[in-house]
Short mmCIF file of C-alpha atoms and ligand atoms in Angstrom, two decimals:
data_model
loop_
_atom_site.label_atom_id
_atom_site.label_comp_id
_atom_site.label_asym_id
_atom_site.label_seq_id
_atom_site.Cartn_x
_atom_site.Cartn_y
_atom_site.Cartn_z
CA MET O 1 8.02 -13.78 -9.49
CA ASP O 2 11.31 -13.12 -11.94
CA PRO O 3 13.57 -10.37 -10.24
CA LEU O 4 12.90 -7.23 -10.59
CA SER O 5 15.76 -6.63 -13.22
CA SER O 6 14.39 -8.44 -15.56
CA SER O 7 11.63 -6.04 -15.70
CA PRO O 8 10.68 -4.76 -19.21
CA SER O 9 11.43 -0.82 -18.87
CA SER O 10 14.64 -1.39 -17.14
CA SER O 11 16.89 -1.47 -20.38
CA SER O 12 17.94 2.04 -20.36
CA LYS O 13 18.60 3.06 -17.05
CA PRO O 14 22.57 3.36 -16.48
CA GLN O 15 22.42 5.25 -13.59
CA VAL O 16 21.05 3.09 -11.18
CA LEU O 17 21.87 -0.11 -9.57
CA ASP O 18 20.42 -3.38 -10.96
CA GLY O 19 19.43 -6.03 -9.16
CA SER O 20 22.49 -8.04 -9.16
CA GLU O 21 24.71 -5.16 -8.30
CA ILE O 22 22.16 -4.25 -5.17
CA MET O 23 23.06 -7.48 -3.70
CA GLU O 24 26.69 -7.04 -4.15
CA LEU O 25 26.43 -3.90 -2.25
CA VAL O 26 24.66 -5.25 0.71
CA ALA O 27 26.51 -8.50 0.89
CA ASN O 28 29.98 -6.47 0.94
CA ASN O 29 30.08 -5.24 4.38
CA HIS O 30 32.35 -2.74 4.43
CA LEU O 31 30.87 -1.42 1.15
CA PHE O 32 27.23 -0.95 2.06
CA SER O 33 28.71 0.12 5.88
CA SER O 34 30.04 3.60 3.98
CA PHE O 35 27.02 3.43 1.82
CA VAL O 36 24.95 3.49 4.75
CA ASP O 37 27.30 6.10 6.67
CA HIS O 38 26.92 8.39 3.85
CA LYS O 39 23.45 8.09 3.23
CA PHE O 40 22.96 8.29 7.29
CA GLN O 41 24.95 11.22 7.25
CA ASP O 42 22.67 13.08 4.51
CA LEU O 43 19.78 12.26 6.18
CA ASP O 44 20.57 13.60 9.60
CA THR O 45 20.34 17.03 9.02
CA ASP O 46 20.01 17.89 12.49
CA LYS O 47 23.50 15.60 13.53
CA ASP O 48 21.63 14.32 16.22
CA GLY O 49 22.82 10.60 15.30
CA LYS O 50 19.55 9.67 14.92
CA LEU O 51 16.87 10.02 11.87
CA SER O 52 13.25 11.51 12.87
CA LEU O 53 10.24 11.10 11.06
CA GLN O 54 10.57 14.26 8.92
CA GLU O 55 14.61 12.93 8.24
CA LEU O 56 13.42 9.69 7.15
CA HIS O 57 10.95 11.37 4.66
CA PRO O 58 13.38 11.47 2.13
CA ALA O 59 15.14 8.21 1.97
CA VAL O 60 11.15 6.98 1.86
CA ALA O 61 10.37 8.68 -0.94
CA ASP O 62 13.76 7.51 -2.86
CA ILE O 63 12.55 4.05 -2.13
CA GLY O 64 9.19 5.07 -3.57
CA ALA O 65 10.85 6.24 -6.99
CA ALA O 66 13.38 3.24 -6.70
CA LEU O 67 9.81 0.73 -6.33
CA GLY O 68 8.78 3.23 -9.50
CA LEU O 69 5.79 4.82 -7.54
CA PRO O 70 4.34 7.73 -8.28
CA PRO O 71 4.96 10.82 -5.69
CA GLN O 72 3.59 10.25 -2.35
CA GLY O 73 -0.08 11.91 -2.39
CA THR O 74 -0.59 11.27 -5.92
CA SER O 75 -2.97 7.42 -5.01
CA LEU O 76 -4.01 5.79 -2.44
CA ASP O 77 -2.86 2.67 -3.03
CA SER O 78 0.52 3.76 -3.44
CA ASP O 79 0.47 5.74 -0.48
CA ASN O 80 -0.43 3.29 1.77
CA ILE O 81 2.86 1.43 0.46
CA TYR O 82 4.64 4.65 1.64
CA SER O 83 3.66 4.33 4.85
CA GLN O 84 4.45 0.71 4.86
CA VAL O 85 7.58 1.57 4.18
CA LEU O 86 8.34 4.42 6.71
CA ASN O 87 6.75 1.86 9.24
CA GLU O 88 9.55 -0.39 8.40
CA PHE O 89 11.69 1.82 9.75
CA THR O 90 10.31 3.03 12.98
CA HIS O 91 7.74 -0.15 13.79
CA GLY O 92 4.87 2.31 14.29
CA SER O 93 6.38 3.68 17.20
CA ARG O 94 7.38 7.58 16.81
CA ASP O 95 11.19 7.14 18.32
CA LYS O 96 13.91 8.58 16.20
CA VAL O 97 15.98 5.47 14.31
CA SER O 98 19.48 4.57 14.79
CA LYS O 99 21.97 4.36 12.50
CA THR O 100 22.02 -0.14 12.85
CA GLU O 101 18.18 0.27 13.09
CA PHE O 102 18.31 2.36 9.76
CA LYS O 103 21.34 -0.23 8.16
CA GLU O 104 19.09 -3.59 8.79
CA VAL O 105 15.84 -2.19 7.62
CA LEU O 106 17.50 -0.74 4.58
CA SER O 107 19.60 -3.92 3.53
CA ASP O 108 16.05 -5.94 3.99
CA ILE O 109 14.42 -3.70 1.65
CA LEU O 110 16.90 -3.40 -0.59
CA LEU O 111 17.21 -7.40 -0.65
CA GLY O 112 13.53 -7.67 -1.70
CA MET O 113 14.20 -5.21 -4.20
CA ALA O 114 16.46 -6.91 -5.39
CA ALA O 115 15.43 -10.54 -5.33
CA GLY O 116 11.50 -9.64 -6.00
CA LEU O 117 10.84 -12.04 -3.43
CA LYS O 118 7.95 -12.11 -1.25
CA ARG O 119 8.50 -9.99 2.01
CA ASP O 120 6.86 -8.31 4.49
CA PRO O 121 4.55 -6.46 3.73
CA ILE O 122 5.30 -5.27 0.40
CA VAL O 123 5.99 -7.88 -2.52
CA ILE O 124 7.30 -7.47 -5.70
CA LEU O 125 4.99 -9.11 -8.31
CA ARG O 126 6.30 -9.31 -11.81
CA MET O 127 3.20 -10.48 -13.62
CA ASP O 128 3.68 -12.77 -16.54
CA GLY O 129 0.29 -14.54 -17.43
CA GLU O 130 1.58 -17.58 -16.34
CA ASP O 131 -0.38 -17.32 -12.76
CA LEU O 132 -3.50 -16.20 -14.64
CA LEU O 133 -3.11 -19.18 -17.24
CA GLU O 134 -2.35 -21.18 -13.73
CA PHE O 135 -5.63 -19.97 -12.44
CA ILE O 136 -7.89 -20.39 -15.58
CA ASN O 137 -6.86 -24.36 -16.11
CA SER O 138 -7.28 -25.28 -12.21
CA SER O 139 -10.17 -26.48 -10.74
CA ALA O 140 -10.96 -23.53 -8.73
CA TYR O 141 -11.65 -21.43 -11.96
CA GLU O 142 -15.28 -22.60 -12.65
CA PRO O 143 -16.69 -22.50 -8.70
CA GLU O 144 -15.06 -19.15 -8.36
CA MET O 145 -15.87 -17.83 -11.70
CA ILE O 146 -19.86 -19.24 -11.26
CA ALA O 147 -19.38 -17.06 -8.23
CA THR O 148 -18.18 -13.72 -9.79
CA PHE O 149 -20.78 -14.61 -12.84
CA SER O 150 -23.84 -14.66 -10.05
CA GLU O 151 -22.69 -11.44 -7.84
CA ILE O 152 -22.07 -9.48 -11.36
CA ASN O 153 -25.58 -7.38 -11.51
CA LEU O 154 -25.80 -5.92 -14.91
CA PRO O 155 -29.23 -6.52 -16.42
CA GLU O 156 -28.75 -4.79 -19.81
CA GLY O 157 -24.86 -6.09 -19.77
CA SER O 158 -23.22 -7.43 -22.99
CA LEU O 159 -21.24 -10.14 -22.49
CA HIS O 160 -18.28 -7.52 -22.69
CA ASP O 161 -19.55 -5.73 -19.98
CA TYR O 162 -19.42 -9.25 -17.96
CA ILE O 163 -16.15 -9.98 -19.25
CA VAL O 164 -14.83 -6.83 -18.22
CA LYS O 165 -16.52 -6.80 -14.54
CA ALA O 166 -15.07 -10.05 -14.54
CA PHE O 167 -11.85 -8.99 -15.00
CA GLU O 168 -12.00 -6.05 -12.56
CA ASN O 169 -12.79 -9.11 -9.38
CA LEU O 170 -9.86 -11.28 -10.34
CA THR O 171 -7.02 -10.44 -7.50
CA VAL O 172 -3.39 -10.77 -8.21
CA GLU O 173 -2.78 -14.16 -6.53
CA GLN O 174 -4.56 -15.36 -9.57
CA GLY O 175 -2.20 -14.10 -11.24
CA MET O 176 -4.42 -10.50 -12.86
CA PRO O 177 -2.58 -7.23 -12.38
CA PRO O 178 -5.10 -4.60 -11.04
CA PRO O 179 -7.55 -3.19 -13.79
CA SER O 180 -8.06 -0.02 -12.10
CA ASP O 181 -5.14 1.15 -13.05
CA SER O 182 -5.49 2.63 -16.42
CA TRP O 183 -2.79 1.31 -18.06
CA VAL O 184 -3.81 -1.89 -17.61
CA MET O 185 -7.33 -1.49 -18.70
CA SER O 186 -6.31 0.29 -21.63
CA ASP O 187 -2.89 -1.53 -23.06
CA ILE O 188 -3.64 -5.26 -21.53
CA ILE O 189 -7.67 -6.00 -21.14
CA GLU O 190 -8.86 -3.72 -24.34
CA PRO O 191 -6.49 -4.65 -27.02
CA ALA O 192 -6.75 -8.69 -25.45
CA LEU O 193 -10.94 -8.02 -25.80
CA GLU O 194 -10.46 -6.58 -29.35
CA SER O 195 -8.37 -9.92 -30.61
CA CYS O 196 -10.67 -12.21 -29.45
CA ALA O 197 -14.30 -10.13 -29.83
CA ALA O 198 -14.79 -11.61 -33.21
CA GLY O 199 -16.15 -14.72 -31.35
CA GLU O 200 -19.76 -15.32 -32.36
CA ASN O 201 -21.08 -15.26 -28.78
CA TRP O 202 -20.35 -12.14 -28.33
CA ASP O 203 -23.64 -10.42 -28.81
CA LYS O 204 -25.70 -13.46 -28.05
CA PRO O 205 -27.50 -12.85 -24.58
CA VAL O 206 -25.12 -13.45 -21.67
CA SER O 207 -25.68 -17.19 -20.18
CA GLN O 208 -23.41 -18.67 -16.96
CA GLU O 209 -22.19 -21.63 -19.98
CA ILE O 210 -21.00 -19.03 -22.81
CA PHE O 211 -19.44 -16.45 -20.38
CA LEU O 212 -17.66 -19.37 -18.66
CA PHE O 213 -16.19 -20.19 -22.32
CA GLU O 214 -15.86 -16.89 -23.22
CA PHE O 215 -13.96 -15.43 -20.39
CA LYS O 216 -11.49 -18.06 -20.41
CA ARG O 217 -10.59 -17.27 -24.13
CA ALA O 218 -10.52 -14.00 -22.90
CA ALA O 219 -8.26 -14.53 -19.88
CA GLU O 220 -6.10 -16.75 -22.33
CA HIS O 221 -5.69 -13.37 -24.80
CA VAL O 222 -4.98 -11.47 -21.62
CA ALA O 223 -2.01 -13.67 -20.43
CA GLN O 224 -0.84 -13.64 -24.05
CA ARG O 225 -0.23 -9.81 -23.62
CA LEU O 226 1.26 -10.22 -20.21
CA LYS O 227 3.67 -12.93 -21.49
CA GLU O 228 4.88 -10.55 -24.26
CA GLN O 229 4.80 -7.22 -22.07
CA PRO O 230 4.85 -8.28 -18.19
CA VAL O 231 3.57 -6.13 -15.66
CA ILE O 232 5.68 -5.07 -12.39
CA VAL O 233 2.87 -4.36 -9.21
CA ALA O 234 4.04 -3.75 -6.12
CA HIS O 235 1.61 -5.56 -3.68
CA SER O 236 0.96 -5.27 0.20
CA GLU O 237 -1.22 -6.29 2.64
CA ASN O 238 -2.23 -4.58 5.92
CA THR O 239 -4.73 -6.02 8.39
CA PHE O 240 -5.33 -3.11 11.18
CA ASP O 241 -5.68 -5.34 14.62
CA GLY O 242 -5.75 -2.67 17.24
CA SER O 243 -2.10 -4.36 18.39
CA SER O 244 -0.09 -1.00 17.57
CA ILE O 245 -2.71 1.37 19.63
CA ARG O 246 -2.28 -1.04 22.57
CA ARG O 247 1.57 -1.02 21.98
CA LEU O 248 1.03 2.87 22.38
CA LEU O 249 -1.83 3.32 25.37
CA SER O 250 0.41 0.75 27.42
CA ASN O 251 3.19 3.11 26.80
CA LYS O 252 2.02 5.88 29.26
CA PHE O 253 5.38 8.40 28.36
CA GLU O 254 5.07 7.26 24.53
CA LEU O 255 1.64 8.53 24.47
CA ASP O 256 1.69 11.57 26.05
CA LYS O 257 4.70 12.65 23.63
CA SER O 258 2.28 11.92 20.81
CA LEU O 259 -0.67 13.48 22.21
CA ASN O 260 0.96 16.64 23.43
CA THR O 261 3.01 17.19 19.86
CA ALA O 262 -0.82 16.70 18.18
CA LEU O 263 -2.39 18.93 20.58
CA GLN O 264 0.24 21.76 19.56
CA SER O 265 -0.61 21.47 15.69
CA VAL O 266 -4.71 21.81 16.98
CA PRO O 267 -6.41 25.40 17.07
CA ARG O 268 -7.39 26.67 20.15
CA ASP O 269 -10.44 29.19 21.13
CA LYS O 270 -9.23 32.44 22.54
CA THR O 271 -9.06 30.93 26.50
CA GLY O 272 -6.47 28.30 25.10
CA LYS O 273 -9.45 25.66 24.90
CA LEU O 274 -9.85 23.09 22.50
CA PRO O 275 -13.04 22.62 20.47
CA LYS O 276 -14.33 19.09 20.17
CA GLU O 277 -15.09 19.38 16.86
CA HIS O 278 -10.89 19.02 16.47
CA LEU O 279 -11.03 16.01 17.96
CA GLN O 280 -10.78 14.59 14.50
CA LEU O 281 -8.26 16.46 13.17
CA ALA O 282 -5.99 15.57 16.47
CA LEU O 283 -6.72 11.60 15.85
CA ASP O 284 -5.49 12.05 12.17
CA LEU O 285 -2.49 13.86 13.75
CA VAL O 286 -1.74 10.56 16.27
CA ALA O 287 -2.94 7.87 13.67
CA PRO O 288 0.54 7.15 12.18
CA LEU O 289 1.65 6.63 15.77
CA ALA O 290 -1.07 4.37 16.69
CA GLY O 291 -0.74 2.14 13.21
CA LEU O 292 -3.86 3.76 11.94
CA PRO O 293 -4.39 4.99 8.67
CA PRO O 294 -5.00 8.73 7.44
CA LEU O 295 -8.95 9.63 7.56
CA GLY O 296 -10.62 9.27 4.06
CA ALA O 297 -7.97 6.51 3.11
CA LEU O 298 -9.96 3.49 4.17
CA ASP O 299 -14.13 3.63 3.98
CA GLU O 300 -14.32 0.62 6.52
CA MET O 301 -11.76 2.68 9.12
CA ASP O 302 -13.60 5.93 8.40
CA LYS O 303 -16.87 4.43 9.43
CA LEU O 304 -15.27 2.88 12.35
CA LEU O 305 -14.33 5.97 13.81
CA LEU O 306 -17.24 7.90 12.92
CA ASP O 307 -18.92 5.52 15.22
CA VAL O 308 -16.48 6.15 18.21
CA PHE O 309 -16.99 9.88 17.54
CA LYS O 310 -20.28 10.02 18.17
CA MET O 311 -19.62 7.51 20.88
CA VAL O 312 -17.80 10.45 22.71
CA ASP O 313 -20.19 12.78 21.67
CA ALA O 314 -17.58 14.65 19.42
CA ASP O 315 -20.00 16.72 17.49
CA ASP O 316 -21.62 18.80 20.52
CA GLY O 317 -19.95 21.95 19.65
CA LYS O 318 -18.37 22.18 23.39
CA VAL O 319 -14.89 23.42 24.07
CA VAL O 320 -12.93 21.60 26.39
CA LYS O 321 -9.62 22.14 28.86
CA GLU O 322 -6.18 20.40 27.65
CA ASP O 323 -6.73 17.61 30.08
CA GLU O 324 -9.93 16.68 29.05
CA PHE O 325 -9.56 16.82 25.14
CA LYS O 326 -6.14 14.16 25.77
CA LYS O 327 -8.89 12.27 27.67
CA LEU O 328 -10.88 12.05 24.90
CA LEU O 329 -8.83 11.10 22.70
CA THR O 330 -7.36 8.35 24.69
CA GLU O 331 -11.23 7.27 24.68
CA ILE O 332 -11.21 7.21 21.31
CA LEU O 333 -7.91 5.38 21.18
CA GLY O 334 -9.02 2.76 23.64
CA ALA O 335 -12.72 2.40 21.44
CA VAL O 336 -10.77 2.05 18.36
CA MET O 337 -8.59 -0.42 19.58
CA LEU O 338 -10.93 -2.55 21.26
CA GLN O 339 -13.17 -2.69 17.85
CA LEU O 340 -9.96 -3.53 15.95
CA GLU O 341 -9.68 -5.99 18.25
CA GLY O 342 -13.06 -7.46 18.12
CA SER O 343 -13.13 -7.08 13.88
CA PRO O 344 -9.53 -6.26 12.45
CA ILE O 345 -9.93 -4.43 9.18
CA SER O 346 -7.74 -5.80 6.16
CA VAL O 347 -6.58 -3.92 3.52
CA SER O 348 -4.80 -4.86 0.22
CA SER O 349 -2.90 -2.40 -2.04
CA ASN O 350 -1.85 -2.89 -5.54
CA SER O 351 0.26 -0.40 -7.80
CA VAL O 352 1.28 -0.61 -10.63
CA VAL O 353 5.04 -0.33 -11.30
CA HIS O 354 5.33 1.87 -14.29
CA GLU O 355 9.13 2.96 -14.17
CA PRO O 356 11.12 0.48 -12.05
CA LEU O 357 14.15 1.41 -10.36
CA ALA O 358 13.91 4.81 -11.84
CA CYS O 359 16.84 7.54 -12.30
CA SER O 360 14.72 10.00 -10.37
CA SER O 361 16.12 7.70 -6.82
CA THR O 362 19.12 8.56 -5.75
CA LEU O 363 19.25 6.03 -3.14
CA LEU O 364 20.17 3.14 -5.58
CA THR O 365 23.04 5.70 -7.05
CA PRO O 366 26.15 3.70 -6.29
CA PRO O 367 27.89 5.29 -3.27
CA SER O 368 30.93 7.56 -5.16
CA1 LIG P 401 18.56 13.49 13.42
#
């Protein structure tokens, strides 16, 4: 995990601070305060001295751009990282953020970006093949790859198919950037396989022994390519354990405020009542405040929510008064909380950073 600033494609980006300059900026109290003052003033569009979620939005988008993430809404993995950046600022609550809090979190994020050090919840990894080599030469290699081999179910599969599948099963912890990224597949894995495909074992039936031998050879080629062309990966891990919901439910004032805000966006019928079919929409609106991912972002979570919706007969087609609707929504949150406390859902996101410290970010342009 080397500093982000030594990444391969950051060479010709004069407009943007590099890692050591970021460190300097943050370490210089006077300079950083004036940097934060300017940023805060720009962001605080209604001039109430606090940043609302809406006002934080450009800052979060900027941080994403500075990390080299694709714009919000283009991939679930990067969206997870965006919502975690926002969570860093708000600590999952819907309260506005003061300048002091903004400064603390911003310096934390900037230092993390500059150092490329492991920090919670976003880690910037520079993958240069070293970790991969370490893995394939470790005592964990054989047992883990034997397990992978027996899990891969490709009756007609060639050795090539097996090896590609096996790469897909490796994690960033094992030194492999995510092969779900098309660039990793086309520029790292495929060329590496081509350069070692001349092996005579390639077309033979796949045995475990041949697989172990050939996969290691392929991984060595991948490690070599990574050494020549390191890949930067933004990695984050998040566990949904219901604690944010518990926090929200335990604060009646906050809960009421959240529910009322959400209900403003839920369509009503002519009499002002709320159709139960909109409970799902309402929950999605409360989700960020309850520390939940948006619907459709996480299969396991969607399944859990579906079960809970069934429990409260959300699909019976009835319309209810506002109070009843809020009561149902609170019940749903409580049920989701209990489920998550019993069996938390963990998600790991990896997003390849193609353009680190991109010019499109104004966050890191030096203060004038
Ligand atoms: Ca404001």
